[in-house]
Coordinates of C-alpha atoms and ligand atoms in Angstrom, one line a residue:
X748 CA 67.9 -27.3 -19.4
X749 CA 66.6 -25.7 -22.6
X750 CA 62.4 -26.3 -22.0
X751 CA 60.2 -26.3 -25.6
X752 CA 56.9 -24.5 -25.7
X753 CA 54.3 -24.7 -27.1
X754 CA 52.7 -22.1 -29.9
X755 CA 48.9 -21.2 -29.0
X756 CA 47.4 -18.0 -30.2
X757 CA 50.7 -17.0 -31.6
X758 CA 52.6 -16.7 -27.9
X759 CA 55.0 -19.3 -26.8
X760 CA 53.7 -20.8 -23.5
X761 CA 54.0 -23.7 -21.1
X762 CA 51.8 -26.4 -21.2
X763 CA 49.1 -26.0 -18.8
X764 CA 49.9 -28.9 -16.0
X765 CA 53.2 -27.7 -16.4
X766 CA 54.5 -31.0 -16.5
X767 CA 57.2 -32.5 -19.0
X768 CA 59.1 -35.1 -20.9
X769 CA 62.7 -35.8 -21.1
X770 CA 63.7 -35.6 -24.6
X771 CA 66.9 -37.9 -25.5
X772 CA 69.8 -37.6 -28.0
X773 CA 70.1 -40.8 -29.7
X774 CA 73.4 -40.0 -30.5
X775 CA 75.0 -39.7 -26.8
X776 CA 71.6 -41.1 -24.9
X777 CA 71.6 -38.1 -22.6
X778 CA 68.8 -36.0 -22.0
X779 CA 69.2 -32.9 -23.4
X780 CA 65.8 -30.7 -23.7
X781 CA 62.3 -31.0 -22.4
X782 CA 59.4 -31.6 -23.9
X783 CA 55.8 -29.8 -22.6
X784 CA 53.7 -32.7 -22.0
X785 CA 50.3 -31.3 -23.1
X786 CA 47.2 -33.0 -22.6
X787 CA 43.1 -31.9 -23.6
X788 CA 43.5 -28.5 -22.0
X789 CA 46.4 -27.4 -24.5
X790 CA 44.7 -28.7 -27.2
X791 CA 41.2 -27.4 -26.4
X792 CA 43.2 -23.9 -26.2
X793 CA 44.9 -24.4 -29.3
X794 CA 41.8 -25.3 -31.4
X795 CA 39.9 -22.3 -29.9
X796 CA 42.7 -19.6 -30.8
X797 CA 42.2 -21.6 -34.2
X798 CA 38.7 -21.3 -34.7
X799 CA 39.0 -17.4 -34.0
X800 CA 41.8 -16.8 -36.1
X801 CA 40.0 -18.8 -39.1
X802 CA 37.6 -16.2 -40.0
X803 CA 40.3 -13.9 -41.3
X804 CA 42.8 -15.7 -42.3
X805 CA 39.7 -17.8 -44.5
X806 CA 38.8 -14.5 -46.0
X807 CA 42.6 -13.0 -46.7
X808 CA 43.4 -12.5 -50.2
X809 CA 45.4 -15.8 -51.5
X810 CA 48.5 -13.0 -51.9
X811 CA 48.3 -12.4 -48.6
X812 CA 48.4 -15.4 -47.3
X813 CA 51.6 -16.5 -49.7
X814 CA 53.3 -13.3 -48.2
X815 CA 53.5 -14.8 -44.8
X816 CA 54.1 -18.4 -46.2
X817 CA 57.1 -16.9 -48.3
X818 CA 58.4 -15.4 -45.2
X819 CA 58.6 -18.4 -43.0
X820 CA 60.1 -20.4 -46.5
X821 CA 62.6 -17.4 -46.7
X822 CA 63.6 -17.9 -42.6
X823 CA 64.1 -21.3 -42.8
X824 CA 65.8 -20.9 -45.4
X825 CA 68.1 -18.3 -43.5
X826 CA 68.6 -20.7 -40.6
X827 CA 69.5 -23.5 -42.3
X828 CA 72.3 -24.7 -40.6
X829 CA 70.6 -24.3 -37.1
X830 CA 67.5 -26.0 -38.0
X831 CA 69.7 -28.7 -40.0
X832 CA 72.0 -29.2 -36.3
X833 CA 69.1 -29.4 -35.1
X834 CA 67.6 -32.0 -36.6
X835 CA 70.7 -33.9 -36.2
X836 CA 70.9 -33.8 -32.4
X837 CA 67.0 -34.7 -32.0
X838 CA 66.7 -37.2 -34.7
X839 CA 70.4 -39.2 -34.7
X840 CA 70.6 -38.1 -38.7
X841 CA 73.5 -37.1 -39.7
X842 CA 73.9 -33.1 -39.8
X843 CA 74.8 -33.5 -43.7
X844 CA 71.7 -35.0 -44.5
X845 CA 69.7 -32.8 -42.6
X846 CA 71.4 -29.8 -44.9
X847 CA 71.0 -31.5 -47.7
X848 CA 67.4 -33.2 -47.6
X849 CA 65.0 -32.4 -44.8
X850 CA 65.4 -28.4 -44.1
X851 CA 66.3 -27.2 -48.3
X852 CA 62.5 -29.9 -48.5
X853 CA 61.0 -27.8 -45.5
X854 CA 62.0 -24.3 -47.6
X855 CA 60.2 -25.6 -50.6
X856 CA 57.1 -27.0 -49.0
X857 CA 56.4 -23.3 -47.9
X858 CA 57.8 -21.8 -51.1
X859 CA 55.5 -24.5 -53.3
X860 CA 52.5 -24.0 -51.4
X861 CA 52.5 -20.2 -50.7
X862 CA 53.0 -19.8 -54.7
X863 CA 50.1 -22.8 -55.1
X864 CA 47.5 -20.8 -53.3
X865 CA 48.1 -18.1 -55.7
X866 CA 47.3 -20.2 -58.9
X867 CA 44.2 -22.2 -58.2
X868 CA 40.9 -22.3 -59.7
X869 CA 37.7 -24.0 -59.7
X870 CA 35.7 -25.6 -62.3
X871 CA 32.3 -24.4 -63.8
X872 CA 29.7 -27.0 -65.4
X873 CA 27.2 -25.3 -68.0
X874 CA 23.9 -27.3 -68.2
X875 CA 23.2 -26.0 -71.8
X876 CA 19.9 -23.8 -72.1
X877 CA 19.5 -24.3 -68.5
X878 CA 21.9 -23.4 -65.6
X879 CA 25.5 -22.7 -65.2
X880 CA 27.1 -24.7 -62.0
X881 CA 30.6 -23.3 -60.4
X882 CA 32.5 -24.9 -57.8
X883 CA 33.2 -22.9 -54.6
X884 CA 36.1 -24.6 -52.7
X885 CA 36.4 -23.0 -49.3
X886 CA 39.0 -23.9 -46.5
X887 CA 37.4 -26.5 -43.9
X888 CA 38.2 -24.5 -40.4
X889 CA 40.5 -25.6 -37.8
X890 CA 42.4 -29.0 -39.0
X891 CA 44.7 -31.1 -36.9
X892 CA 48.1 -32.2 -38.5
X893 CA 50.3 -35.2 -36.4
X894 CA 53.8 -36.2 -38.4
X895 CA 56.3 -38.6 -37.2
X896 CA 59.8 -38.8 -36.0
X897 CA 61.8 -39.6 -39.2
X898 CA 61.9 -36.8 -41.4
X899 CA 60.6 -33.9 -38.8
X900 CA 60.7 -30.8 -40.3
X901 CA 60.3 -32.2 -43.6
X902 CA 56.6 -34.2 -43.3
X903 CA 55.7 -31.1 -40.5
X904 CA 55.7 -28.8 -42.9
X905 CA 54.5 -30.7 -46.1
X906 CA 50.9 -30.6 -44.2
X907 CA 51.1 -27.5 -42.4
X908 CA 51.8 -25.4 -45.7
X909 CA 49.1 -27.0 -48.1
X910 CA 46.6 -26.7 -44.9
X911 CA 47.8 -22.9 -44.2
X912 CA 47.9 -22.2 -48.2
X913 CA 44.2 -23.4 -48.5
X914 CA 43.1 -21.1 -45.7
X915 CA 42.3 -23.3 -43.0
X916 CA 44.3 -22.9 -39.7
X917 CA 45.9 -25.5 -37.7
X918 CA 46.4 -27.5 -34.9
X919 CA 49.8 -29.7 -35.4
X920 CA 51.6 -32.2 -33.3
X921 CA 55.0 -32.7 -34.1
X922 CA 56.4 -36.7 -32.7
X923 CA 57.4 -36.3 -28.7
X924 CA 60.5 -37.9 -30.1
X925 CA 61.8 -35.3 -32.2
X926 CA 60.0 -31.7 -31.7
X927 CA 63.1 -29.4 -31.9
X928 CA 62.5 -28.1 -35.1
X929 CA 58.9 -27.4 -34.8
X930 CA 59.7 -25.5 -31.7
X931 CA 62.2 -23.7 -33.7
X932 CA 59.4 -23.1 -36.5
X933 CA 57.0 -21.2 -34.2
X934 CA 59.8 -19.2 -33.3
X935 CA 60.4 -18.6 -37.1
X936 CA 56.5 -18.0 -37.6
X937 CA 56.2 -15.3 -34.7
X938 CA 59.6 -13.4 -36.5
X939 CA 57.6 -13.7 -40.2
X940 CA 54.6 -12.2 -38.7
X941 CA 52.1 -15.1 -39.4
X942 CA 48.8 -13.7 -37.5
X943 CA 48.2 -15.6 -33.9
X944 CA 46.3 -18.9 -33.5
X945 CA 46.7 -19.3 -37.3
X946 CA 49.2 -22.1 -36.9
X947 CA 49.1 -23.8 -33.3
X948 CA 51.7 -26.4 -32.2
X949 CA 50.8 -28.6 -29.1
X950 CA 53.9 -30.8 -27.9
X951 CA 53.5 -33.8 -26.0
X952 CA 52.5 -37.3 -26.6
X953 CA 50.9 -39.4 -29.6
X954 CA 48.4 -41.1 -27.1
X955 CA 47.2 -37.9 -24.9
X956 CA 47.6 -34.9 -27.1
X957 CA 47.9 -36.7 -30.3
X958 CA 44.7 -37.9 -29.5
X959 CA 43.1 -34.9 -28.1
X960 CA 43.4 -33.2 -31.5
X961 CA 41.9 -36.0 -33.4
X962 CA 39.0 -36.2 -30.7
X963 CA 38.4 -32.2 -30.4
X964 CA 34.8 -30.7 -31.6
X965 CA 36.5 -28.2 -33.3
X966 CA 39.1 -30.1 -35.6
X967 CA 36.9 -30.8 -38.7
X968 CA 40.1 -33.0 -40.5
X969 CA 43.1 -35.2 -39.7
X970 CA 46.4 -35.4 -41.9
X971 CA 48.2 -38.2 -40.6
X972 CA 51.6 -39.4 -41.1
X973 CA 53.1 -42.1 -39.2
X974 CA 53.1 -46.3 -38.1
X975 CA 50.0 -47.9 -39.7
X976 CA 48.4 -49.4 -36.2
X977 CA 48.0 -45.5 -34.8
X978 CA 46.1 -44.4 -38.4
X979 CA 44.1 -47.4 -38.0
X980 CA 43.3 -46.0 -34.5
X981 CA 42.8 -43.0 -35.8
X982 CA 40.7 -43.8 -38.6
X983 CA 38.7 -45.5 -35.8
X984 CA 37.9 -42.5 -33.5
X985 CA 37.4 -40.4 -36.7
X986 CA 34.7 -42.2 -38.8
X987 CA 31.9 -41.5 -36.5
X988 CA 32.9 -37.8 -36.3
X989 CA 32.4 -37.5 -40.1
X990 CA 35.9 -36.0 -39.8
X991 CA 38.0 -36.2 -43.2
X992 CA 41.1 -38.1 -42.9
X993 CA 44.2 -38.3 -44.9
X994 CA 46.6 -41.3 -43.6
X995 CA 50.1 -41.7 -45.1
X996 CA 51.0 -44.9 -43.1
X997 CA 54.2 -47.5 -43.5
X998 CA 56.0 -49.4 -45.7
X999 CA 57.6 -52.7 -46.7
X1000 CA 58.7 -51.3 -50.1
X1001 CA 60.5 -53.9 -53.2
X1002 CA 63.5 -52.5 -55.0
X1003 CA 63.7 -54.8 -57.7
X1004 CA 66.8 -55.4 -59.4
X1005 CA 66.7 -56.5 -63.3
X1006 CA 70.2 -58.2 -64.7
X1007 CA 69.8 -55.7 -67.9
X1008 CA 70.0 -52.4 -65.3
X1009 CA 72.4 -49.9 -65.6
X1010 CA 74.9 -51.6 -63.1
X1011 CA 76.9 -48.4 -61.4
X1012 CA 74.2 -46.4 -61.2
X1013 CA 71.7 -49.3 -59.6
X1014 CA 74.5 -50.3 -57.2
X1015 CA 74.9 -46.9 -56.0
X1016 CA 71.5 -45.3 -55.7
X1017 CA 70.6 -49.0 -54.2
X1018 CA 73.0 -48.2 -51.1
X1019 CA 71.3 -44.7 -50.3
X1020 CA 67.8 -46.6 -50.9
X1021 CA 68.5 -49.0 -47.9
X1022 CA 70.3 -47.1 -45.4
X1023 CA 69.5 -43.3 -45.9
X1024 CA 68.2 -41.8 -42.7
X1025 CA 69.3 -44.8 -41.0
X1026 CA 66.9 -46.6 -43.2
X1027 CA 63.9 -44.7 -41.5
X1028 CA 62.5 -43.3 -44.6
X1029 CA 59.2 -44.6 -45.5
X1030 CA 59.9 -44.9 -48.9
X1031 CA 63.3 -46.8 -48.3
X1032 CA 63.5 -50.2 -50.2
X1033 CA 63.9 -52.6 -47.5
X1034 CA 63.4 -55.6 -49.6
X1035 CA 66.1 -56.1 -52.6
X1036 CA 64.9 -59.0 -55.3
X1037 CA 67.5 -59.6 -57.6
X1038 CA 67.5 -61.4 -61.2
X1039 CA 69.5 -65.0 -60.9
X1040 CA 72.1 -64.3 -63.6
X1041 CA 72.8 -60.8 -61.5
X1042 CA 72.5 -61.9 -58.4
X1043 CA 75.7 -63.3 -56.7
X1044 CA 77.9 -60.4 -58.3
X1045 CA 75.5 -57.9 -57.4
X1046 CA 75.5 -59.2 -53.8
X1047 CA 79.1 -59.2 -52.9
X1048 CA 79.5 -55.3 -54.9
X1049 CA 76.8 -54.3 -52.8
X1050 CA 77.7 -56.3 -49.3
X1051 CA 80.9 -54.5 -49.7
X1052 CA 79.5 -51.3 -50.5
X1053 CA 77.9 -51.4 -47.6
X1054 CA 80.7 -52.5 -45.6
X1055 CA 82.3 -49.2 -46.0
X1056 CA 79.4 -46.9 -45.2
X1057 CA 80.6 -44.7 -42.0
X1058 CA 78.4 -45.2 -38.8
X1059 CA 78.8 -42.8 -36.2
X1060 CA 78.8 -39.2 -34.6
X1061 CA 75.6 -37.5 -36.7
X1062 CA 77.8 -34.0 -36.3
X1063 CA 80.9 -35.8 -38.5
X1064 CA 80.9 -34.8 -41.7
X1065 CA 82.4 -38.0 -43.0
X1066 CA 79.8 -40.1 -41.2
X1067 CA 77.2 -41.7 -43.5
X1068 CA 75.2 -43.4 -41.0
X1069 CA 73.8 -41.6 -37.7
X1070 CA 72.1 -43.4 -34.3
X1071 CA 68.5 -44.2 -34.7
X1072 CA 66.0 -42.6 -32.9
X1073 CA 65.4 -44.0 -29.7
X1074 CA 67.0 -46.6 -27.5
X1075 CA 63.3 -48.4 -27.9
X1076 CA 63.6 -48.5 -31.6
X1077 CA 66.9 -49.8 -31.8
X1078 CA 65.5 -52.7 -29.6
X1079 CA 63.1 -53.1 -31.9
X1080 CA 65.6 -53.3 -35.1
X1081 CA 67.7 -55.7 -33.1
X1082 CA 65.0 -57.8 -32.6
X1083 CA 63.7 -58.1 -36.1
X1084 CA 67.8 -58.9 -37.0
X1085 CA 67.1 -61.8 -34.2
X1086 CA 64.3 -63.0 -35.6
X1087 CA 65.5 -62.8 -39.0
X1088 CA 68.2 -65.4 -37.9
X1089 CA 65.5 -67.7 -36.4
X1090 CA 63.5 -67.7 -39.8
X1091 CA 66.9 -69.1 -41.1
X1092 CA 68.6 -66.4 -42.7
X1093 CA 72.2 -65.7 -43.4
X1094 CA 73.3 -62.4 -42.0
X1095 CA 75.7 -61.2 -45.1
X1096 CA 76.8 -57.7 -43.3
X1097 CA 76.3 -55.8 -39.9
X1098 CA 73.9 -57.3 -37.7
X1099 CA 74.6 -55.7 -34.1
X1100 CA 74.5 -52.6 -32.4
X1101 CA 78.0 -50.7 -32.6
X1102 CA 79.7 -48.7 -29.6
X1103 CA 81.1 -45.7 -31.0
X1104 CA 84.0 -44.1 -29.2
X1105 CA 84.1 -40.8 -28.0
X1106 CA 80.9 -38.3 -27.5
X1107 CA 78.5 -40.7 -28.7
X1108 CA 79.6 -43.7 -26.5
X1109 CA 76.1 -43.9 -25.0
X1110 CA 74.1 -43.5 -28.2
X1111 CA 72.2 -45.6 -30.2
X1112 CA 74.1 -47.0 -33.6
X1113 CA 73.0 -50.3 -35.6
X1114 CA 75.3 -51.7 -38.0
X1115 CA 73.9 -51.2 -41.6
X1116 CA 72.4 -55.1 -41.7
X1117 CA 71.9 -57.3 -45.0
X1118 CA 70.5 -60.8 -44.9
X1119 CA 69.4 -63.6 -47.2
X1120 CA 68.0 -66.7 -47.3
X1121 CA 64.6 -65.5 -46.5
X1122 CA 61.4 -66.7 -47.9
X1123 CA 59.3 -63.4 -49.3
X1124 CA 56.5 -64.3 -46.9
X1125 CA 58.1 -64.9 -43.6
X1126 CA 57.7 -62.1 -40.8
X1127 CA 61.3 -60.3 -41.6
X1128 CA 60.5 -59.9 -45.1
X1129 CA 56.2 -58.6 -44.3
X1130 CA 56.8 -56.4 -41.5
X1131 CA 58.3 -53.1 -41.2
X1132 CA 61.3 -52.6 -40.0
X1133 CA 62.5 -48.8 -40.0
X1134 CA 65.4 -49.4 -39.5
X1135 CA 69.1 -50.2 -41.3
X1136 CA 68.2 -53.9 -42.5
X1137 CA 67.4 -55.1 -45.8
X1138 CA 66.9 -58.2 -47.3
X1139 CA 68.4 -59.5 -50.5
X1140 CA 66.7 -62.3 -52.8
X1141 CA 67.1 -64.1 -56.1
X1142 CA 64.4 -64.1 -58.5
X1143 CA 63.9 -65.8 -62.3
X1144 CA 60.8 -64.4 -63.6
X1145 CA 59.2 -61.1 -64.0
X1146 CA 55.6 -63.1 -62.4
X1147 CA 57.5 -64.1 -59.8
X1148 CA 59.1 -61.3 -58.5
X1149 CA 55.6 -59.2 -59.2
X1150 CA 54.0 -61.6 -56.7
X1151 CA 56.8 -61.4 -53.9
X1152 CA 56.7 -57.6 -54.3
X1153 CA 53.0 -57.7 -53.7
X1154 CA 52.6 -60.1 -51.5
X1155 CA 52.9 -57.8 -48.8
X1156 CA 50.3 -55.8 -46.8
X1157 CA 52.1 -52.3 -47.6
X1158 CA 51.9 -50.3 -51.1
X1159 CA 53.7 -47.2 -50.6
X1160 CA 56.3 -47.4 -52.9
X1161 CA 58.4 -49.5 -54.8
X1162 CA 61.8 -49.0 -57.5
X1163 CA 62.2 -51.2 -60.7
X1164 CA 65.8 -51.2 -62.3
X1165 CA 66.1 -52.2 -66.2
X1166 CA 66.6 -50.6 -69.4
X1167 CA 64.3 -52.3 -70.9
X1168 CA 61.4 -50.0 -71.3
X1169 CA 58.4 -52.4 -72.1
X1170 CA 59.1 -54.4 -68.9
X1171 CA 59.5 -51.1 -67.0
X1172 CA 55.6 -49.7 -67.7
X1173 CA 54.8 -53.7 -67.4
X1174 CA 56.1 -53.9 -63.9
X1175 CA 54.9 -49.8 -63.1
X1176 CA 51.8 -51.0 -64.1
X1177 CA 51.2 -54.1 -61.9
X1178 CA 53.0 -53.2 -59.0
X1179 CA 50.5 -52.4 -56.0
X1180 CA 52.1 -48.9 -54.7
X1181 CA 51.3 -45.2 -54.6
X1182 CA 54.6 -44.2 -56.7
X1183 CA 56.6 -46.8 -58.4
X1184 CA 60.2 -45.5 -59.9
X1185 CA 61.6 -46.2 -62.3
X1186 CA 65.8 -46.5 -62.5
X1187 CA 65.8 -44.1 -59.8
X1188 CA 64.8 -43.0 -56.3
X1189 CA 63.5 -40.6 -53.4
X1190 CA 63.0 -38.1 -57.2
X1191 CA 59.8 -35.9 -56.1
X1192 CA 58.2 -33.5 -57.8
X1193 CA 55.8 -31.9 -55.6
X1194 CA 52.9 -31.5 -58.0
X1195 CA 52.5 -35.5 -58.1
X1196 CA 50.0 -37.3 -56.0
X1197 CA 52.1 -38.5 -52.6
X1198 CA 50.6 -41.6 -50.6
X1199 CA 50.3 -44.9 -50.1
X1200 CA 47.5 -47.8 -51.6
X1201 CA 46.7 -51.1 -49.4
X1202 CA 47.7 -50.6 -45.5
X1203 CA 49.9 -47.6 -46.1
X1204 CA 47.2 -45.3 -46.2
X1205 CA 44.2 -43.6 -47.4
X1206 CA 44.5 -40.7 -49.6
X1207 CA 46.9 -38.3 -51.3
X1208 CA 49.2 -35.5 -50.6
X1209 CA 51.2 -33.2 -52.5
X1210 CA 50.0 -31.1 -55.6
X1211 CA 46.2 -29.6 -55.7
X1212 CA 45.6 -33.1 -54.0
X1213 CA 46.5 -31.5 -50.6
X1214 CA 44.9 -28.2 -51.8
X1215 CA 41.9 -30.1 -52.2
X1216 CA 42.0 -32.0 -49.1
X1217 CA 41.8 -29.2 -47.2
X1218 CA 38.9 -27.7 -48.5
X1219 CA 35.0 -28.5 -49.1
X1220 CA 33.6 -28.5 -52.5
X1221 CA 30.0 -26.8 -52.9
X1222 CA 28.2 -27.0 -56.4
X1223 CA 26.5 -23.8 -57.3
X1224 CA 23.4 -23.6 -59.5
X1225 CA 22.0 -20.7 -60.9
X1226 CA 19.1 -21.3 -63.1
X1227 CA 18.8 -19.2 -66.7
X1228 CA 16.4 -18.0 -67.8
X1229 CA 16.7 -17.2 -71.9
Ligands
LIG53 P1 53.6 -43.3 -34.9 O1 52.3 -43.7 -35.5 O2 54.0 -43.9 -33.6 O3 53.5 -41.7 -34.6 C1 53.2 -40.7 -35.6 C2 52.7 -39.5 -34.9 O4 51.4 -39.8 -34.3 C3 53.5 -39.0 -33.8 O5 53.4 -37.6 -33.7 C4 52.9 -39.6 -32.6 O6 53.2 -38.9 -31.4 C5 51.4 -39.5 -33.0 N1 50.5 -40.4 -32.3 C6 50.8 -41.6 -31.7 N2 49.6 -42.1 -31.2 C7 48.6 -41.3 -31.5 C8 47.2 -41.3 -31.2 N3 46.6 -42.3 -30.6 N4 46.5 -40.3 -31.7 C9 47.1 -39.3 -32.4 N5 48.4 -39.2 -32.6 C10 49.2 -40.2 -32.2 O7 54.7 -43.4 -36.0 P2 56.2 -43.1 -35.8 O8 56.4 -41.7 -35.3 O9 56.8 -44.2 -35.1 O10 56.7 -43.0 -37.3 C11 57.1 -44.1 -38.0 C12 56.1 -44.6 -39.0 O11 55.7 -43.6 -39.8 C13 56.5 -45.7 -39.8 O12 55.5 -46.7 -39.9 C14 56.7 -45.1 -41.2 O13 56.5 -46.0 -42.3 C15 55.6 -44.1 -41.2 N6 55.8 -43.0 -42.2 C16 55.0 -43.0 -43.3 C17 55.3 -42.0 -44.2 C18 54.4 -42.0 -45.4 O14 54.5 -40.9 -46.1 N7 53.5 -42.9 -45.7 C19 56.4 -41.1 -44.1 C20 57.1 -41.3 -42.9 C21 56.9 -42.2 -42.0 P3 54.4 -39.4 -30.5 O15 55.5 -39.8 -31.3 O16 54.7 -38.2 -29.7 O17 53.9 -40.5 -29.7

């Protein structure tokens, strides 16, 4: 059985109790790899190959620094299809999407950053007759970066580049779920040369090493992506440290539909919005609102849309929807669709778990689910999901559907659909979330500020935001004398 290591110091070694985790593919339910399950030591290894690679790396020219990271873009690049298969076979995803989205996003975060680090700059303040301030920005030291299960590679590297970029070096923890790919990164990073203890990888657990990287001396920030409970934990553990924290947490996200939108193209991208990735995308729009005159024809188009939509075998090219991610999580979807049905809604589509034939008999598959009949405020329509289930829900004024999108605790993101272009910056305006978009979706450009307002998280990534994150500002100021 194929056994992941971990990356400390730039060699690839067991973890130090040289005990280990099963890791399962959703998509048959067999075990198929294992996992080292670290714990402090790992970590307090990791970090200390960190803090003595920092002093160098800090203090290499910002062209050297984007050689390595154009390397590593340039071999991920070159193993695409690997990494993409991958994916597939850890996560459930299908291989299609992985080849399409996660590892071509994984190649640009490296290529973005590593060219970023090359074009910053830092501001000078004159105090006219008197001083001149500058800023120095300088990289923090060792920081600890902890991404989830749903887009792996993806969110991995989106920290670890802007981290590596701004000169700090890292200790990361991929999910215990799906680490495949960041095993297959350190192999990629000891091929592009990337100097040891640089970038550190520690497998294992969210609640032992997860949280020995948040609690070690050495690790002066956290950037966090995952479920919004563990950043409030983190966030916890972290204050008293004086650690700085960036938390990209969950989402309950509106996609609301306007009866004046461009009908094709709203029906269409509306589909991929609520069952891409198995729905497991942070920034899918789990609840639809629809306006009244729109709202029965739009229902059945997109109820039999969705009734088409291919679930099973990941590796199919024609499938369209892949297993989710864990037996636990399915549980967890089935058990929202159960409660949904309690709170007295109508299950349009899907619904239950689906045994596909073959291979992936033993895996874990969910119908793509849409209900209605819900109130905005009962728990199917507040809580997140994650999983292939939306709900769908008439609506006859623009107040009224601005108060059901907000009336949850989430503000990640949220999609508006009209052509008329006053309402649009209207609703853009009002709407509590980090990114709001507009007859569209899942569009990034990654200069814009990435996160989340309210209880989907603290902070900002992408850009100079996660430039700046990782570094310290220090004002400078030199007295004149004329
Ligand atoms: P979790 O919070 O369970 O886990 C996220 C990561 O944190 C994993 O690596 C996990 O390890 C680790 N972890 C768990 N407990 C601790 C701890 N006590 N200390 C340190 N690390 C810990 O989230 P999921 O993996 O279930 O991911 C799904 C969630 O992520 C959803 O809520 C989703 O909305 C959110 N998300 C948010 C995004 C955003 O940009 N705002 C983007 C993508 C997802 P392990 O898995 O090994 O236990």
């Amino acid at each position: 059985m194929l056994k992941i290591e971990n990356y400390i110091g730039g060699k690839l070694l067991e973890p130090v109790s040289g005990k280990y985790i099963d890791n399962y593919n959703p998509a048959t339910g067999e075990v198929y790899s294992l996992i080292p399950d670290s714990d402090e030591t790992d970590v307090e290894a990791a970090a200390r190959s960190a803090k003595a690679a920092f002093p160098v790396w800090s203090k290499m020219s910002a062209e050297a620094r984007h050689d390595v990271l154009m390397r590593v873009s340039a071999l991920i690049e070159r193993d695409l299809d690997l990494l993409a298969e991958a994916e597939s076979v850890d996560n459930g995803k299908p291989k299609t999407l992985a080849k399409k989205v996660d590892i071509p996003r994984a190649v640009s975060n490296f290529k973005f950053y590593a060219t970023a680090a090359m074009h910053t700059a830092t501001e000078a303040h004159e105090t006219v007759g008197q001083a001149i301030n500058y800023t120095l920005r300088q990289p923090l030291g060792v920081v600890g970066c902890i991404s989830p299960w749903n887009l792996p590679l993806y969110l991995f590297s989106w920290k670890i580049a802007p981290a590596l970029a701004a000169g700090c070096c890292v200790v990361a923890k991929p999910s215990e779920i799906t680490p495949m790919t960041a095993f297959l990164l350190s192999k990629i990073c000891i091929e592009a040369g990337m100097p040891e203890g640089v970038l550190n990888i520690v497998h294992g657990l969210g609640a032992k090493a997860g949280a020995a990287i948040v609690q070690n001396k050495d690790v002066k920030a956290i950037s966090f992506t995952g479920g919004t409970r563990t950043g409030e934990w983190i966030a916890r553990e972290a204050a008293p440290k004086f650690k700085k924290l960036s938390l990209e947490l969950g989402g309950k996200n509106p996609n609301i539909i306007f009866a004046d939108c461009d009908y094709e193209e709203t029906l269409a991208t509306t589909v991929l919005s609520s069952f891409s990735n198995q729905g497991q995308i942070c920034l899918c729009g789990s609840r639809i609102f629809v306006e009244r005159p729109l709202y029965e024809k739009f229902k059945n188009d997109f109820v039999e849309r969705v009734k088409k939509l291919k679930v099973g075998d990941p590796l199919d090219e024609t499938t369209n929807i892949g297993a989710v991610v864990s037996k636990p999580h399915m549980e967890k979807i089935l058990s929202y669709i159960d409660l949904a049905q309690k709170e007295g809604g109508t299950i349009l589509t899907g619904g239950k778990q689906i045994q596909v034939e073959g291979r992936c008999a033993g895996g874990y598959f969910v119908e793509p689910t849409v209900i209605e009949n819900l109130a905005h405020d009962c728990r199917t329509n507040q809580e997140e999901i994650f999983g292939p289930v939306v709900t769908i829900t008439p609506f006859d004024a623009e107040d009224e559907v601005l108060s059901y999108a907000n009336s949850v605790e989430y503000g990640l993101s949220a999609t508006v659909w009209t052509e008329n272009l006053s309402r649009a910056h209207r609703m853009a305006e009002k709407i509590e979330s980090g990114i709001v978009w507009v007859n569209t979706w899942l569009l990034r450009d990654l200069r814009t500020p990435f996160g989340g307002m309210k209880n989907s998280g603290v902070g900002r990534e992408g850009g100079f935001e996660a430039l700046k994150f990782f570094t310290e500002e220090k004002n400078v100021c030199i007295k004149i004398d004329y």
